[in-house]
Short mmCIF file of C-alpha atoms in Angstrom, two decimals:
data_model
loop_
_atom_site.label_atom_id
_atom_site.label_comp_id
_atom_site.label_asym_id
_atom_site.label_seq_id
_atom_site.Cartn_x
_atom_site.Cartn_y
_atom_site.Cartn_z
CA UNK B 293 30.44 103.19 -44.85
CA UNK B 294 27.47 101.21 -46.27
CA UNK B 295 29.42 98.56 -47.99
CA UNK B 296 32.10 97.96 -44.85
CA UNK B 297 27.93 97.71 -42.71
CA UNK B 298 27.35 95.25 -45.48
CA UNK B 299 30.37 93.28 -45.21
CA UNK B 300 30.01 93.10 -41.50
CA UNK B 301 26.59 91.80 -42.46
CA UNK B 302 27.35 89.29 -44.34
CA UNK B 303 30.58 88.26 -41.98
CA UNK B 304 27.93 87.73 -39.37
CA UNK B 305 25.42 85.96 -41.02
CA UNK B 306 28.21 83.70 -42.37
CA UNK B 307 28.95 83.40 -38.58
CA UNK B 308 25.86 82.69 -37.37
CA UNK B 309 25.03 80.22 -40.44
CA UNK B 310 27.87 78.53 -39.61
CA UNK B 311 26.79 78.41 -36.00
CA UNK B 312 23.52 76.96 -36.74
CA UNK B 313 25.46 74.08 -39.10
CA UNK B 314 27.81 73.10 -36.01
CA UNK B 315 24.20 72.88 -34.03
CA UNK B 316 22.57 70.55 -37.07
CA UNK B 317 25.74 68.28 -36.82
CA UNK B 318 25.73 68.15 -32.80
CA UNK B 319 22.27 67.15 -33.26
CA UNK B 320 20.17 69.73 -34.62
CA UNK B 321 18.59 71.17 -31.88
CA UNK B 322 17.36 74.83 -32.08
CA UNK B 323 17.90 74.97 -35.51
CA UNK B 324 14.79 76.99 -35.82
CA UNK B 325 16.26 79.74 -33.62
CA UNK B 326 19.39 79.74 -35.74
CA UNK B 327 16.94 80.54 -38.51
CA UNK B 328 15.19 83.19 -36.98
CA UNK B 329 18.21 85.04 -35.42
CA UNK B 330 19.96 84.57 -39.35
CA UNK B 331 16.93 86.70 -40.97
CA UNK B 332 16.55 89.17 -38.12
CA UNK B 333 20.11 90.34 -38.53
CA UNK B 334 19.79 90.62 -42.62
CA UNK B 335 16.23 92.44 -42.65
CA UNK B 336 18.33 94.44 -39.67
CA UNK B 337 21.92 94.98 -40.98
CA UNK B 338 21.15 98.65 -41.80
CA UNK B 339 20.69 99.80 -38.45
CA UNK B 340 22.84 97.41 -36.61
CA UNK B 341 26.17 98.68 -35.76
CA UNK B 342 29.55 96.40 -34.95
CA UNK B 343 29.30 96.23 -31.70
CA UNK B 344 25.96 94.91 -31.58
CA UNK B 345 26.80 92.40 -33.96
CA UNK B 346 29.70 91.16 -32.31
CA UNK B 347 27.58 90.89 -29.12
CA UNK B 348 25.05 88.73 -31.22
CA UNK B 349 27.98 86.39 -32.66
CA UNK B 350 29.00 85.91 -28.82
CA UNK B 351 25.69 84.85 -27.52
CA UNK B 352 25.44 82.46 -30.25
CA UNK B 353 28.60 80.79 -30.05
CA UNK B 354 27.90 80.77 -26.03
CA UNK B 355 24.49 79.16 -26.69
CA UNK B 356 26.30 76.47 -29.72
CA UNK B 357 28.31 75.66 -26.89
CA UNK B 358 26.16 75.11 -24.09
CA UNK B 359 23.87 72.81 -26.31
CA UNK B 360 27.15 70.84 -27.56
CA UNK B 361 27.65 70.05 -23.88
CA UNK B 362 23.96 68.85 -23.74
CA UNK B 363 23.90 66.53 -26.33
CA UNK B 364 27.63 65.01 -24.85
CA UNK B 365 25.57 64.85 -21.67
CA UNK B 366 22.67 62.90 -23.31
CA UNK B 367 25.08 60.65 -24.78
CA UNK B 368 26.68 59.51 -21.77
CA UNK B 369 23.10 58.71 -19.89
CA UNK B 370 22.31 56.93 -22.78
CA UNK B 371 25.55 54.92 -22.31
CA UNK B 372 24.79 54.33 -18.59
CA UNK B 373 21.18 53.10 -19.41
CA UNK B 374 22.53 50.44 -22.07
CA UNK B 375 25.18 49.04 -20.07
CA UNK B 376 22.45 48.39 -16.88
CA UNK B 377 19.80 46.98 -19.29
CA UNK B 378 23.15 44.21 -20.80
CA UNK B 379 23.96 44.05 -16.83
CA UNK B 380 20.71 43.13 -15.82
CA UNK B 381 19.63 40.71 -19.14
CA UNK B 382 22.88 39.14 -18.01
CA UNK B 383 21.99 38.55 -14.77
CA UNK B 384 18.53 37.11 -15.67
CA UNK B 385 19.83 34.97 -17.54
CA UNK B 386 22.19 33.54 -15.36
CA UNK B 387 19.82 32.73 -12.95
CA UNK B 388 18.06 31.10 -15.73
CA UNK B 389 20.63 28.68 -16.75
CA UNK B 390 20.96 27.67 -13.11
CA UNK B 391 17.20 27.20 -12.47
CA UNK B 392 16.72 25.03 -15.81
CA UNK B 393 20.35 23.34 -14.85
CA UNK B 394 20.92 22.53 -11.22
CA UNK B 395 23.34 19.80 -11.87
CA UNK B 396 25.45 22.52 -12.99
CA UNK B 397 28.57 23.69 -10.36
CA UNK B 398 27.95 26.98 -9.17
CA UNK B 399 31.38 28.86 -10.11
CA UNK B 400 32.60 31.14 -7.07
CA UNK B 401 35.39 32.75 -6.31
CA UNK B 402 34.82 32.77 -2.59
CA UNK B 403 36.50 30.59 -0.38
CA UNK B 404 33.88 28.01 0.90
CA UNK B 405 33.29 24.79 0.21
CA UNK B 406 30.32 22.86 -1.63
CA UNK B 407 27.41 21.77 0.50
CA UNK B 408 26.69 18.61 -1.58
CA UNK B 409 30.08 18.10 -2.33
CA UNK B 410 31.46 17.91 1.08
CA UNK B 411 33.13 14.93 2.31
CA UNK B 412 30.09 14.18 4.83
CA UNK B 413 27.05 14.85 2.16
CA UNK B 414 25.50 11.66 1.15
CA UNK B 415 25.82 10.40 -2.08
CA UNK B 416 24.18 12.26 -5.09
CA UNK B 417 23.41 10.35 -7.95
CA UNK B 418 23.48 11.93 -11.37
CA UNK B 419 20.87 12.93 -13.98
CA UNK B 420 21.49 9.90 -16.02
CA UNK B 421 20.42 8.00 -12.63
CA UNK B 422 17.69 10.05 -12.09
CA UNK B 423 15.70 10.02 -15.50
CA UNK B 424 16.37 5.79 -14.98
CA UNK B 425 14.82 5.77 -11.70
CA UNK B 426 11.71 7.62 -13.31
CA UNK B 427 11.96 5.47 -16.36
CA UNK B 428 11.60 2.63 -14.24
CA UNK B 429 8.81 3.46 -11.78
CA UNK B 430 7.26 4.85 -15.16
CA UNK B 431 6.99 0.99 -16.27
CA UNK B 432 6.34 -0.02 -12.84
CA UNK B 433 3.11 2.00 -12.65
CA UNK B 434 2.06 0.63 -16.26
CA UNK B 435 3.06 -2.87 -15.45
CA UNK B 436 0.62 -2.27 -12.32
CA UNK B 437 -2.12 -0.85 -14.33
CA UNK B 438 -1.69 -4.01 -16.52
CA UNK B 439 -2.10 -6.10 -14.16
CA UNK B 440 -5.28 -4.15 -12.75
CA UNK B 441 -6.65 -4.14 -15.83
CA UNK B 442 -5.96 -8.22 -15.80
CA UNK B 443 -7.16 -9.22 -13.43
CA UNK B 444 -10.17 -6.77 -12.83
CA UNK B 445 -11.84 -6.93 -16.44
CA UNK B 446 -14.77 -6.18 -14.67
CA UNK B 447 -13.53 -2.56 -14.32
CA UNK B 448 -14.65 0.07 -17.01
CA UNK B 449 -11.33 1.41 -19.40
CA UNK B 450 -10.58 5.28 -17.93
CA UNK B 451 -9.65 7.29 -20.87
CA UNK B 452 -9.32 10.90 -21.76
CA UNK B 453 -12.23 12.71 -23.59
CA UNK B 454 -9.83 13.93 -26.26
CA UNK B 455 -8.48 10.54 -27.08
CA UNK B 456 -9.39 8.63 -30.25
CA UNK B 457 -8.98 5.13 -31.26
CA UNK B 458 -10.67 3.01 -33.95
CA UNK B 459 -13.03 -0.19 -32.74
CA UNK B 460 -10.79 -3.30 -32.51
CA UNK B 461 -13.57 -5.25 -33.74
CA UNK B 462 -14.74 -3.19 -36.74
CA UNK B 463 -11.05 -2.27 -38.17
CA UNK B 464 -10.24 -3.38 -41.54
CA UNK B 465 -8.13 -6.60 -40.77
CA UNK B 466 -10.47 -7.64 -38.27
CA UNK B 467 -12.57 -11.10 -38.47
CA UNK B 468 -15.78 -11.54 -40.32
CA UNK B 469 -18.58 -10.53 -38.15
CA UNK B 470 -21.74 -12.38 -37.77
CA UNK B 471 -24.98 -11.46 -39.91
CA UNK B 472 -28.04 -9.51 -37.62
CA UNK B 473 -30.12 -12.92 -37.42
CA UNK B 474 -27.49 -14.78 -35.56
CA UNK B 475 -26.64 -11.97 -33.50
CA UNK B 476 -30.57 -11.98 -32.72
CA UNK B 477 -30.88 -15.72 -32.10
CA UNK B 478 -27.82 -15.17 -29.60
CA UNK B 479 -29.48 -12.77 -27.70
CA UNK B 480 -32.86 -14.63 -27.67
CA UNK B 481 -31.32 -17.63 -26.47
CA UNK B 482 -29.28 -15.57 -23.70
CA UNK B 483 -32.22 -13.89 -22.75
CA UNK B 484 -34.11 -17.49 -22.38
CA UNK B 485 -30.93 -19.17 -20.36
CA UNK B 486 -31.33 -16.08 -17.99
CA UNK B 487 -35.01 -16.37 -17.57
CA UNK B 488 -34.41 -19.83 -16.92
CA UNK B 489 -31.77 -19.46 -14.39
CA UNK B 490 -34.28 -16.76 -12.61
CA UNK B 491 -37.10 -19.51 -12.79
CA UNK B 492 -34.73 -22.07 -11.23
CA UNK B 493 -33.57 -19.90 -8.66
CA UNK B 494 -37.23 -18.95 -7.91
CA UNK B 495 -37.88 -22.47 -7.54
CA UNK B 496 -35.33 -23.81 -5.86
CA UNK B 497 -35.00 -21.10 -3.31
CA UNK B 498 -38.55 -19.95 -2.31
CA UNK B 499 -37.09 -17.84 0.83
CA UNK B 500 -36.54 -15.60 -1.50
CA UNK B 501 -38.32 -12.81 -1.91
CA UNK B 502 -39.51 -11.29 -4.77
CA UNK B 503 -37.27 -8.51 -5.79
CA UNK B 504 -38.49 -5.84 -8.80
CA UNK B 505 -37.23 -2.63 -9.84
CA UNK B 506 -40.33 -1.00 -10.93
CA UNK B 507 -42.00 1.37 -8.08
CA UNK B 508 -45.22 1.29 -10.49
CA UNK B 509 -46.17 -2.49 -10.76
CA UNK B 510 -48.33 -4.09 -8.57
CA UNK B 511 -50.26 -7.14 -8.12
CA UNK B 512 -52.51 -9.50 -5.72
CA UNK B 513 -52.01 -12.24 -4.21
CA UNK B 514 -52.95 -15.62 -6.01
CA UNK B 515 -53.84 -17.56 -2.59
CA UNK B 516 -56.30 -14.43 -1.42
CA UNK B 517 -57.59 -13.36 -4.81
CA UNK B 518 -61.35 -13.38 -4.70
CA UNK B 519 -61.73 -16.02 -7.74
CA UNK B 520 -60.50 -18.90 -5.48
CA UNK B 521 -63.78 -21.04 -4.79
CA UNK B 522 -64.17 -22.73 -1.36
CA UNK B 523 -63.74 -26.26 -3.21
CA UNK B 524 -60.36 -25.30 -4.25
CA UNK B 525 -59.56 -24.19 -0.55
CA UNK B 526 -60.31 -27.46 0.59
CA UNK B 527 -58.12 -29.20 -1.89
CA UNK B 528 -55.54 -27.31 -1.18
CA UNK B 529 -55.86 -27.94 2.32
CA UNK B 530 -56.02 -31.84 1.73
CA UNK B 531 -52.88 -31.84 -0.59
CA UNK B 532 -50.77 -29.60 1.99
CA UNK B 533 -52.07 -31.94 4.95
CA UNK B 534 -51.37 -34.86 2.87
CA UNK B 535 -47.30 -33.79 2.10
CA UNK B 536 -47.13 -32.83 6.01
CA UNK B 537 -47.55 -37.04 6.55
CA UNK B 538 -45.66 -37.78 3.88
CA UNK B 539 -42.82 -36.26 5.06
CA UNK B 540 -43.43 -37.36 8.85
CA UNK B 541 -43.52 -40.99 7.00
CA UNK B 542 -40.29 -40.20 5.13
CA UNK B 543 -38.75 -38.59 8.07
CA UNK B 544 -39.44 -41.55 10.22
CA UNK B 545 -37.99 -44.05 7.46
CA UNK B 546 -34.72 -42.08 6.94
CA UNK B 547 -34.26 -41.75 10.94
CA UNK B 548 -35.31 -44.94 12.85
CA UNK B 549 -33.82 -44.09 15.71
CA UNK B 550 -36.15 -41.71 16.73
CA UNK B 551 -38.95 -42.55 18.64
CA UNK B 552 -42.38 -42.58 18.00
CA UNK B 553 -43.89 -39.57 19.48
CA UNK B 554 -47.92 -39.54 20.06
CA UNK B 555 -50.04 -37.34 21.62
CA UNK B 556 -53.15 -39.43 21.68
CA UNK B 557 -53.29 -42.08 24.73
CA UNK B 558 -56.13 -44.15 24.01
CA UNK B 559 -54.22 -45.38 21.05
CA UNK B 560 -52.69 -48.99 21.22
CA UNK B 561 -51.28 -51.05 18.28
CA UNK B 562 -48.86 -54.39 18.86
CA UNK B 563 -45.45 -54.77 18.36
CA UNK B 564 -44.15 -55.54 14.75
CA UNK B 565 -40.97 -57.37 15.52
CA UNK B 566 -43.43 -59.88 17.97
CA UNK B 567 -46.58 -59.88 15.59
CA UNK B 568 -47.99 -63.46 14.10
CA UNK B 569 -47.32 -62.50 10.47
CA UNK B 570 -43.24 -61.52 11.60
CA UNK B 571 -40.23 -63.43 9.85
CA UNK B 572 -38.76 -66.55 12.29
CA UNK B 573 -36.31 -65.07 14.69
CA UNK B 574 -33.04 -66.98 15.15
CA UNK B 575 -32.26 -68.95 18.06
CA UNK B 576 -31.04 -67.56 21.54
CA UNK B 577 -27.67 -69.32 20.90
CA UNK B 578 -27.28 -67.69 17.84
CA UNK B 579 -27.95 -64.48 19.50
CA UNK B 580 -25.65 -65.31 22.68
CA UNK B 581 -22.71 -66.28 20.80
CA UNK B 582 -23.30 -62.92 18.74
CA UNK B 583 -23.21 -61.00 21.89
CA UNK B 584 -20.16 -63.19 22.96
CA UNK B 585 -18.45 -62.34 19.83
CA UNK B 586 -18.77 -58.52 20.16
CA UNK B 587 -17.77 -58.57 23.49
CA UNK B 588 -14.88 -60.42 22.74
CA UNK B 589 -14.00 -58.00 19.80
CA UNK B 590 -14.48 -54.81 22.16
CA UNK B 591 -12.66 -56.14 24.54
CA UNK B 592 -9.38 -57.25 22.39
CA UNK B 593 -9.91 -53.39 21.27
CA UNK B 594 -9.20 -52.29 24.26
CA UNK B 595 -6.18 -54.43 25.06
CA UNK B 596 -4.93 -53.11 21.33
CA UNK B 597 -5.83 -49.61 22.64
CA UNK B 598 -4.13 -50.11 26.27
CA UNK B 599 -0.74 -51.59 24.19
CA UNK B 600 -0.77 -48.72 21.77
CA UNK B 601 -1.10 -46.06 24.47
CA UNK B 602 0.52 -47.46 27.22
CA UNK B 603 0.67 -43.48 28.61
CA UNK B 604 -3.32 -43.73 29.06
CA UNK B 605 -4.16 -44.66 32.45
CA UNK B 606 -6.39 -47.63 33.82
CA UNK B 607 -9.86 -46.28 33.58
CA UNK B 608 -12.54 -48.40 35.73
CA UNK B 609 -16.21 -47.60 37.08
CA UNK B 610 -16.51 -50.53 39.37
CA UNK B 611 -15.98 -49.00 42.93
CA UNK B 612 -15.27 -52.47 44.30
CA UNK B 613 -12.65 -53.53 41.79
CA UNK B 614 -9.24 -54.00 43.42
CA UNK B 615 -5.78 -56.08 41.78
CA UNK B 616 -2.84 -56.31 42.55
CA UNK B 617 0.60 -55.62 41.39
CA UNK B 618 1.64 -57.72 38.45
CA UNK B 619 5.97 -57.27 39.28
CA UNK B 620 4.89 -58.09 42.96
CA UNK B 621 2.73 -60.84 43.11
CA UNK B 622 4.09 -63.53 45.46
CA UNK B 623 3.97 -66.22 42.25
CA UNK B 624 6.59 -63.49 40.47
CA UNK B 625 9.93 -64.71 39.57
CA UNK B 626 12.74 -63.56 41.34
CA UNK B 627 14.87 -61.06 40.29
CA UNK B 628 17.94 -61.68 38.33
CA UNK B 629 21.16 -60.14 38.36
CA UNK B 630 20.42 -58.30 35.52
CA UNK B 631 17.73 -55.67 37.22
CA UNK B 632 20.95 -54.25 39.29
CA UNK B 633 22.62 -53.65 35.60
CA UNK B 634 19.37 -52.52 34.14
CA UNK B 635 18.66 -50.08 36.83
CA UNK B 636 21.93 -48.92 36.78
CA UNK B 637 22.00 -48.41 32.95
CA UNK B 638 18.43 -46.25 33.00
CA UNK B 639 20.14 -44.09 35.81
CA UNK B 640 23.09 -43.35 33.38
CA UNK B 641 20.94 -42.72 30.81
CA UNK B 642 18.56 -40.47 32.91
CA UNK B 643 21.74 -38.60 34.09
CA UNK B 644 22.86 -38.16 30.35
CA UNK B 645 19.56 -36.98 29.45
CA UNK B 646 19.80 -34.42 32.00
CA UNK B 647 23.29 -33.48 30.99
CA UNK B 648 21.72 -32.87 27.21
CA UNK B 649 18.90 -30.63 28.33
CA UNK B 650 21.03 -28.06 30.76
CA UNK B 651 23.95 -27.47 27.37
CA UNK B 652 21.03 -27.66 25.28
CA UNK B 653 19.04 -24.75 27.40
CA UNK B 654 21.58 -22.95 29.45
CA UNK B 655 18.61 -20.71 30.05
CA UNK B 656 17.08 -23.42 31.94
CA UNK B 657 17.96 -22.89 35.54
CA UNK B 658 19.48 -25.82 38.10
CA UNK B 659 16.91 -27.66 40.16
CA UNK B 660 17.54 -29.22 43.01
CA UNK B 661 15.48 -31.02 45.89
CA UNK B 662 18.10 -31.77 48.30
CA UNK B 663 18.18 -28.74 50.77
CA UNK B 664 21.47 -29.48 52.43
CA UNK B 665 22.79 -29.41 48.90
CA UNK B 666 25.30 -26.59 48.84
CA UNK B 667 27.96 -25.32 46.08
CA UNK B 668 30.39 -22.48 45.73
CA UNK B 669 30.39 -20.45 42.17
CA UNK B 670 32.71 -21.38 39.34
CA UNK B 671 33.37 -17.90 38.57
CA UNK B 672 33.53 -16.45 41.80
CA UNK B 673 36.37 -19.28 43.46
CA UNK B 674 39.37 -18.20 45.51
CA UNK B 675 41.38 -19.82 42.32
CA UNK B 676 39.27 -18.14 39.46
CA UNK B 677 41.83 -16.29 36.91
CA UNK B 678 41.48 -12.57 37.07
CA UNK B 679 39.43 -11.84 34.74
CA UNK B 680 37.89 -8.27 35.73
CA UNK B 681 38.76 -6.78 32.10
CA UNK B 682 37.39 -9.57 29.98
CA UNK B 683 34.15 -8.93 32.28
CA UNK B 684 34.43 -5.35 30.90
CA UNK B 685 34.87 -6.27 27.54
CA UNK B 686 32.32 -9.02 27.71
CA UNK B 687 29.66 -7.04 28.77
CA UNK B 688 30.39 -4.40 26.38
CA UNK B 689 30.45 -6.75 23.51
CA UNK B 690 27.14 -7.73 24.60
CA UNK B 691 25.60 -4.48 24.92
CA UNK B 692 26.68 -3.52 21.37
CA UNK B 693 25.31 -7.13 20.37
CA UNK B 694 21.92 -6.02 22.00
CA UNK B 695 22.61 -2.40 20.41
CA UNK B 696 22.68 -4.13 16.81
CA UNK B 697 20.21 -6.31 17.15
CA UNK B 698 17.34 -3.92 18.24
CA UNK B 699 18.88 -1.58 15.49
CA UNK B 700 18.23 -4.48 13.10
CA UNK B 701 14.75 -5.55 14.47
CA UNK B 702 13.68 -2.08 14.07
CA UNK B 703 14.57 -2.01 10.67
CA UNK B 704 12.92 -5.23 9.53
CA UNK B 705 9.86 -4.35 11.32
CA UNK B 706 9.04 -0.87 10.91
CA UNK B 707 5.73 -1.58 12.29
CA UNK B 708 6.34 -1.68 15.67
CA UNK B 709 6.52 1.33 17.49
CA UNK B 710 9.28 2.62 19.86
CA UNK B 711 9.06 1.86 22.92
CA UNK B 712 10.68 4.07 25.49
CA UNK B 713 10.78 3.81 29.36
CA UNK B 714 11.89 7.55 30.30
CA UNK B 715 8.89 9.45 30.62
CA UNK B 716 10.71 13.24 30.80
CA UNK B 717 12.48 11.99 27.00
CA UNK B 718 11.33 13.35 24.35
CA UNK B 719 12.23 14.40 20.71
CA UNK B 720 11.07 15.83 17.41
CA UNK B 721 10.27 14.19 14.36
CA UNK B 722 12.65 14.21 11.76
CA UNK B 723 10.64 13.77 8.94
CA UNK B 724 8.15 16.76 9.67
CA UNK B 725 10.99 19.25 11.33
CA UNK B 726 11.64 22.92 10.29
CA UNK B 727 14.30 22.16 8.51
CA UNK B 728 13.80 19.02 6.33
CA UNK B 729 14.12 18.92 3.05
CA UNK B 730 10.86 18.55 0.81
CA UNK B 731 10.02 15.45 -0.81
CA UNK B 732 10.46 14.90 -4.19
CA UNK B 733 8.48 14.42 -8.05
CA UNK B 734 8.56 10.92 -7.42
CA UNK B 735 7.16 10.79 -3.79
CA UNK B 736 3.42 10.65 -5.29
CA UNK B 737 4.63 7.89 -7.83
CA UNK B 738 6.28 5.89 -5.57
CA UNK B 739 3.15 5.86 -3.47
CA UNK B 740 1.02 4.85 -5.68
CA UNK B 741 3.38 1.86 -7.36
CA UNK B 742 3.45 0.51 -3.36
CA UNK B 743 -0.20 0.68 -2.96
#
């Protein structure tokens, strides 16, 4: 009896053990318990009949197996997680590609068609295109700056704080400079051209004030200082009074023609032209056929003036100067049989001119000073040609003549404003509506390269 208790034993801790190895291969869990149950049924076997020990074998295949299905269960999940995390990494990097490459298709299986590639979307140009257009508004805004920088030397150089750059004039291949006591006679001399210049300027401009920079100097005046003694008052006086005649004198020398103006009239003197000492005047003849002469010479200026301009009218200021007509004189030859032929040739010619003007300037409308004068319209006859759909097609032509040509006035002249007669029109703004598209990278670039 005790060895078949034994074997029974030992059958079902071999059992069990080999319960708690399937466990360790599933994945090891409760492999502790397998333990514990394994020694509680060998420091127990004694006691512990076959039934109970078949009951104990049951629950632990029943608890193998529920912890088998676990682990499966576990599994799976774990499946299910790494296949949403690949999903997902795809998906982010899809939407990667697309944002770093937009010139990329989008590939779709749905049936619509492209917005930029449909047959009324404007023209797109490529990257190639793009990265030029850059390029050159890149060298557009550095010729520009050039060109600041040219002609503007008076402007300071912008640069970054972390650039570096070695002195143009103290590099290596650079020229000889000049030794410290030329430099220092350079500046001396500068220094003594500018002082000049300010003396000069002081001197030759005395309006000027005196302009200083210093809010603590000060100084008094060298005509009120109290050192000035009354004898030097009084010669500066007499000097001052003495340049005011001068310059009355040379005033009166440079402008003879103004009269002598005196305030003073007790004063007398005689006349210098008449005076006992004065050079022998010529003779009255002399001085009569000068006058003759330069009446003469006006007057032969006026007959080359009168000749030149014959448009000018007679100008006279004798009201009781009268003439008569030089063509009708009684002493006037006769007339010739040419004046018939002349007259009839100017009227010709007068009726030509007009002829010119009104092909010349249809705009020009007919004149007319006979009242009785009447006319029927070329267009509008009784034997006019029927012509009601070339009036049609006229005046449309015209209108889309008009059309274009405001079309391209607008367009060369952006500046002027649209002018509109309805007063209940009215419209949006394209450029700032809901829905238009935002400017570009190159808006700011562009702007500054036109400025």
């Amino acid at each position: 009896m005790g060895t078949s208790t034994s074997s029974r034993a030992a059958v079902a801790s071999n059992k069990i053990d080999s319960g708690v190895s399937l466990q360790q291969g599933a994945g090891g869990r409760k492999a502790v318990e397998g333990e514990l149950i394994s020694q509680l049924v060998e420091e127990s076997f004694s006691f512990v009949d076959k039934a109970e020990v078949e009951e104990i074998e049951s629950e632990t295949e029943t608890e193998s197996e529920s912890d088998s299905e676990e682990e499966s269960g576990d599994e799976d999940e774990y499946d299910e997680d790494v296949a949403q995390i690949l999903s997902d990494a795809l998906a982010l990097k899809t939407l990667a590609t697309h944002y770093l490459h937009p010139e990329m298709p989008v590939a779709s299986t749905i049936g619509v068609r492209c917005y930029f590639h449909r047959a009324s979307a404007p023209e797109v140009e490529s990257v190639l295109e793009a990265d030029e257009r850059a390029r050159i508004l890149a060298d557009a805004a550095a010729l520009k700056q050039y060109a600041v920088a040219y002609s503007h030397p008076e402007q300071s150089v912008v640069t970054d704080a972390t650039a570096f750059a070695r002195n143009y004039f103290m590099r290596a291949s650079g020229p000889v400079e000049e030794d410290l006591e030329v430099v220092e006679e350079r500046a001396r001399v500068l220094a003594e051209a500018a002082a000049l210049k300010s003396a000069a300027v002081d001197y030759a401009h005395p309006e000027v004030g005196v302009r200083v920079s210093d809010p603590t100097v000060f100084g008094r005046s060298y005509f009120d200082r109290e050192a000035e003694s009354k004898e030097d008052m009084d010669e500066r006086v007499r000097v001052l009074e003495e340049a005011s005649a001068l310059k009355k004198l040379a005033v009166d020398y440079s402008h003879p023609e103004n009269s002598v103006v005196t305030s003073d009239s007790t004063i007398f003197g005689h006349n210098y032209f008449t005076r006992n000492v004065a050079p022998e005047e010529e003779d009255a003849e002399y001085a009569d056929e000068r006058t003759r002469v330069l009446a003469e010479m006006a007057a032969m200026k006026q007959l080359a003036v009168d000749y030149m301009h014959p448009e000018k009218g007679v100008y006279t200021c004798d009201a009781t100067a009268y003439g008569r007509n030089y063509f009708t004189r009684p002493s006037a030859p006769t007339d010739d049989g040419d004046s018939e032929e002349r007259a009839k040739v100017l009227a010709d010619a007068r009726a030509l001119k007009a002829i010119a003007v009104g092909y010349l300037h249809p705009e020009v409308g007919v004149k007319t000073t006979d009242a009785t004068a009447c006319a029927r319209d070329y267009f509008d006859r009784y034997t006019a040609p029927d012509a009601e759909g070339e009036d049609e097609e006229r005046a449309k032509v015209l209108a889309e003549a008009k059309a274009l040509k405001d079309i391209a006035v607008g367009y060369l002249h952006p500046e002027i404003g649209i002018r509109n007669t309805d007063a209940t029109a009215f419209a949006r703004n394209y450029f700032t509506r809901a829905s238009a598209p935002e400017e570009d990278e190159d808006a700011e670039e562009r702007a500054l390269v036109l400025a």
